[in-house]
Coordinates of C-alpha atoms in Angstrom, one line a residue:
X75 CA 0.0 0.0 0.0
X76 CA 1.3 3.5 -0.9
X77 CA 1.7 5.8 2.1
X78 CA -1.3 8.1 2.4
X79 CA -1.9 11.4 4.3
X80 CA -2.5 11.4 8.0
X81 CA -6.0 10.6 9.1
X82 CA -6.7 14.2 10.3
X83 CA -5.5 15.5 6.9
X84 CA -7.8 13.1 5.1
X85 CA -10.8 14.5 7.1
X86 CA -9.8 18.0 6.4
X87 CA -9.5 17.2 2.7
X88 CA -13.0 15.7 2.6
X89 CA -14.3 19.0 4.1
X90 CA -12.3 21.2 1.7
X91 CA -13.1 19.2 -1.4
X92 CA -16.8 19.1 -0.4
X93 CA -16.8 22.9 -0.1
X94 CA -15.3 23.1 -3.6
X95 CA -18.0 20.7 -4.8
X96 CA -20.8 22.9 -3.3
X97 CA -19.3 26.0 -4.8
X98 CA -19.2 24.4 -8.3
X99 CA -22.8 23.3 -8.0
X100 CA -23.9 26.8 -6.7
X101 CA -22.1 28.4 -9.7
X102 CA -24.0 26.3 -12.3
X103 CA -26.8 28.0 -14.2
X104 CA -29.2 25.2 -13.2
X105 CA -29.3 21.8 -11.5
X106 CA -30.7 20.4 -14.7
X107 CA -27.5 21.0 -16.7
X108 CA -26.0 17.7 -17.9
X109 CA -22.7 16.4 -16.5
X110 CA -20.6 15.6 -19.6
X111 CA -18.3 13.2 -17.7
X112 CA -21.3 11.2 -16.2
X113 CA -23.5 10.4 -19.1
X114 CA -27.3 10.6 -18.5
X115 CA -26.8 12.4 -15.2
X116 CA -27.9 16.0 -14.4
X117 CA -26.1 18.1 -11.8
X118 CA -28.9 17.3 -9.4
X119 CA -28.3 13.6 -9.9
X120 CA -24.6 14.1 -9.2
X121 CA -25.3 15.9 -5.9
X122 CA -27.8 13.2 -4.9
X123 CA -25.3 10.5 -5.7
X124 CA -22.4 12.0 -3.7
X125 CA -24.6 13.0 -0.8
X126 CA -26.2 9.6 -0.6
X127 CA -22.7 8.0 -0.7
X128 CA -21.5 10.2 2.2
X129 CA -24.5 9.1 4.3
X130 CA -24.1 5.4 3.4
X131 CA -20.4 5.4 4.3
X132 CA -21.1 7.2 7.5
X133 CA -23.5 4.3 8.4
X134 CA -20.9 1.7 7.3
X135 CA -18.1 3.3 9.5
X136 CA -20.5 3.6 12.4
X137 CA -21.5 0.0 12.2
X138 CA -17.9 -1.3 12.6
X139 CA -16.9 -4.8 11.5
X140 CA -19.6 -6.5 9.4
X141 CA -20.0 -9.2 6.8
X142 CA -22.3 -6.9 4.7
X143 CA -23.0 -3.2 4.5
X144 CA -26.2 -1.6 5.9
X145 CA -28.9 -0.7 3.4
X146 CA -28.4 2.5 1.5
X147 CA -30.4 5.4 2.9
X148 CA -33.7 6.1 1.2
X149 CA -34.2 9.6 2.5
X150 CA -36.1 12.3 0.7
X151 CA -33.7 14.5 -1.3
X152 CA -34.8 18.1 -1.8
X153 CA -34.9 19.5 -5.3
X154 CA -34.7 23.2 -4.6
X155 CA -31.1 24.3 -5.1
X156 CA -30.4 25.9 -1.7
X157 CA -32.1 23.0 0.2
X158 CA -30.2 20.4 -1.9
X159 CA -26.9 22.0 -1.1
X160 CA -27.8 22.2 2.6
X161 CA -28.8 18.5 2.4
X162 CA -25.4 17.7 0.9
X163 CA -23.6 19.7 3.5
X164 CA -25.4 17.7 6.2
X165 CA -24.5 14.5 4.4
X166 CA -20.9 15.4 4.4
X167 CA -20.9 16.3 8.1
X168 CA -22.6 13.0 9.0
X169 CA -19.6 11.2 7.3
X170 CA -17.0 13.4 9.0
X171 CA -18.7 12.9 12.4
X172 CA -18.7 9.1 11.9
X173 CA -15.0 9.1 10.9
X174 CA -14.0 11.3 13.8
X175 CA -15.8 9.1 16.3
X176 CA -14.4 5.9 14.8
X177 CA -10.8 6.8 14.6
X178 CA -8.5 5.6 11.8
X179 CA -8.1 1.9 12.8
X180 CA -11.8 0.9 13.3
X181 CA -12.5 -2.0 11.0
X182 CA -15.6 -1.9 8.8
X183 CA -17.1 -3.5 5.7
X184 CA -15.6 -2.3 2.4
X185 CA -16.0 -3.5 -1.1
X186 CA -12.3 -3.6 -1.7
X187 CA -11.6 -6.0 1.2
X188 CA -9.3 -8.3 -0.9
X189 CA -7.0 -5.5 -2.1
X190 CA -4.2 -3.6 -0.4
X191 CA -6.3 -0.7 0.9
X192 CA -7.2 -1.3 4.5
X193 CA -10.8 -2.3 5.5
X194 CA -10.8 0.5 8.1
X195 CA -12.1 4.0 8.6
X196 CA -8.8 5.3 7.3
X197 CA -9.4 3.4 4.0
X198 CA -12.9 4.8 3.8
X199 CA -11.7 8.4 4.5
X200 CA -9.0 8.1 1.8
X201 CA -11.5 6.7 -0.8
X202 CA -14.0 9.5 0.0
X203 CA -11.4 12.2 -0.5
X204 CA -10.9 11.1 -4.0
X205 CA -14.6 10.4 -4.7
X206 CA -15.3 14.0 -3.8
X207 CA -12.3 15.3 -5.7
X208 CA -13.3 13.6 -9.0
X209 CA -17.0 14.5 -8.6
X210 CA -15.9 18.1 -8.0
X211 CA -14.2 18.0 -11.4
X212 CA -17.5 16.6 -12.8
X213 CA -19.5 19.4 -11.2
X214 CA -17.0 22.1 -12.4
X215 CA -17.2 20.6 -15.9
X216 CA -21.0 20.8 -15.9
X217 CA -20.8 24.4 -14.6
X218 CA -18.2 25.3 -17.3
X219 CA -15.4 26.3 -14.9
X220 CA -12.9 23.5 -14.3
X221 CA -10.3 24.5 -11.7
X222 CA -6.9 22.8 -11.3
X223 CA -6.8 20.1 -8.7
X224 CA -4.2 20.5 -5.8
X225 CA -1.3 18.5 -7.2
X226 CA -0.5 16.7 -3.9
X227 CA -4.1 15.5 -3.6
X228 CA -4.1 14.3 -7.2
X229 CA -0.9 12.4 -6.7
X230 CA -2.4 10.6 -3.7
X231 CA -5.5 10.1 -5.8
X232 CA -3.6 8.1 -8.4
X233 CA -2.0 5.9 -5.7
X234 CA -5.3 5.5 -3.9
X235 CA -7.1 4.3 -7.1
X236 CA -4.4 1.7 -7.7
X237 CA -4.4 0.6 -4.1
X238 CA -8.2 0.3 -4.0
X239 CA -9.5 -0.4 -7.5
X240 CA -6.5 -2.1 -9.1
X241 CA -5.4 -4.4 -6.4
X242 CA -6.9 -7.9 -6.2
X243 CA -5.9 -11.5 -5.8
X244 CA -8.2 -12.4 -8.7
X245 CA -6.1 -13.8 -11.5
X246 CA -5.4 -11.5 -14.5
X247 CA -7.1 -13.3 -17.4
X248 CA -4.7 -12.1 -20.1
X249 CA -1.0 -12.4 -20.8
X250 CA 1.0 -11.1 -17.8
X251 CA 1.8 -7.4 -18.1
X252 CA 3.2 -4.5 -16.2
X253 CA 1.9 -0.9 -16.4
X254 CA 3.9 2.1 -15.5
X255 CA 2.3 5.4 -14.6
X256 CA 4.4 8.5 -14.6
X257 CA 3.3 11.8 -13.1
X258 CA 5.2 14.8 -14.3
X259 CA 5.3 16.1 -10.7
X260 CA 7.9 13.4 -10.1
X261 CA 6.0 10.3 -8.8
X262 CA 5.6 7.0 -10.6
X263 CA 3.9 3.7 -10.0
X264 CA 3.9 0.2 -11.3
X265 CA 1.0 -2.1 -11.6
X266 CA 1.8 -5.8 -12.0
X267 CA -0.8 -8.0 -13.7
X268 CA -0.4 -11.8 -13.6
X269 CA -1.9 -15.0 -12.4
X270 CA -1.6 -13.9 -8.7
X271 CA -3.8 -10.8 -9.4
X272 CA -3.2 -7.1 -9.7
X273 CA -0.6 -5.5 -7.4
X274 CA 0.4 -1.8 -7.4
X275 CA 3.6 -0.3 -5.9
X276 CA 5.7 2.8 -6.2
X277 CA 8.0 2.4 -9.2
X278 CA 11.7 1.7 -8.4
X279 CA 14.8 1.6 -10.5
X280 CA 14.9 -2.2 -10.5
X281 CA 11.2 -2.7 -11.5
X282 CA 10.2 -4.8 -14.4
X283 CA 10.1 -3.0 -17.7
X284 CA 6.7 -1.7 -18.8
X285 CA 4.4 -3.5 -21.1
X286 CA 2.6 -0.2 -21.4
X287 CA 3.0 3.2 -19.8
X288 CA 1.1 6.4 -19.4
X289 CA 2.6 9.8 -18.6
X290 CA 0.8 13.0 -17.7
X291 CA 0.2 15.4 -14.8
X292 CA -1.1 13.7 -11.7
X293 CA -4.5 15.3 -12.4
X294 CA -4.5 13.8 -15.9
X295 CA -3.5 10.4 -14.6
X296 CA -6.2 10.6 -12.0
X297 CA -8.9 11.5 -14.5
X298 CA -7.6 8.8 -16.8
X299 CA -7.9 6.0 -14.2
X300 CA -11.3 7.3 -13.2
X301 CA -12.5 7.1 -16.8
X302 CA -12.7 10.8 -17.4
X303 CA -9.8 10.8 -19.9
X304 CA -8.7 8.3 -22.5
X305 CA -5.2 7.0 -23.4
X306 CA -5.1 9.5 -26.3
X307 CA -5.3 12.3 -23.7
X308 CA -1.9 11.3 -22.3
X309 CA 1.5 10.3 -23.6
X310 CA 1.3 6.5 -23.8
X311 CA 3.9 3.9 -24.9
X312 CA 3.9 0.2 -25.4
X313 CA 1.0 -2.2 -25.9
X314 CA -2.2 -0.1 -25.9
X315 CA -4.3 -3.3 -25.7
X316 CA -3.2 -3.7 -22.0
X317 CA -5.0 -0.4 -21.2
X318 CA -8.1 -1.6 -23.0
X319 CA -8.0 -4.9 -21.1
X320 CA -7.5 -3.2 -17.8
X321 CA -10.4 -0.8 -18.3
X322 CA -12.7 -3.6 -19.3
X323 CA -11.6 -6.0 -16.5
X324 CA -14.2 -6.8 -13.8
X325 CA -12.5 -9.4 -11.6
X326 CA -14.5 -11.8 -9.6
X327 CA -12.8 -12.9 -6.4

């Protein structure tokens, strides 16, 4: 697992990125505007998705260790803009309160339990930072005013995605491969794909050569792994089919 920010910093980032998300939504001409990066969603749908997610993960963290998650909340979501933003702010505070009360090491159900990210409140906090970070980009795109991501947060976002979404003991169903990701800010990662699964790590000088590689800013890499950009938006080398296979892969553990 890649080293992540301190727990208190993660909670602060959730709060800061959520404030940026609310600002982007408030700046949009209407809650009905489409979100280009989330096909078939309006901005209202995006707010409901993120707010409901914050409430669900608050309940998951509060429940502690469990074999299955609690049911997703079915609360009434307001449609009027000010009320909807207030509902989202309340959703975010519910999550932060649950995380503060739990502390970083409390175990809980997570969907990534077989990977390298921890099944703890710390793992949830880190995941929610980047969920809000990317959906803030989505909201800014819908509002027509995309702002640069903080570079250090985007760097951790790439590492977190690999740790959480691209780590699994499920066997890679294709020819073994290695993918290198290079951020122009000076950080690089390797993802090894073989019969033992998918395993990310910081890239070292003695690492296996890349079957395929992608280079861009940390923000570009983050948006790429989250499906907002395509390989053609970055500098890529090697076997492009590996990226296609990785994007299409849905491992069953």
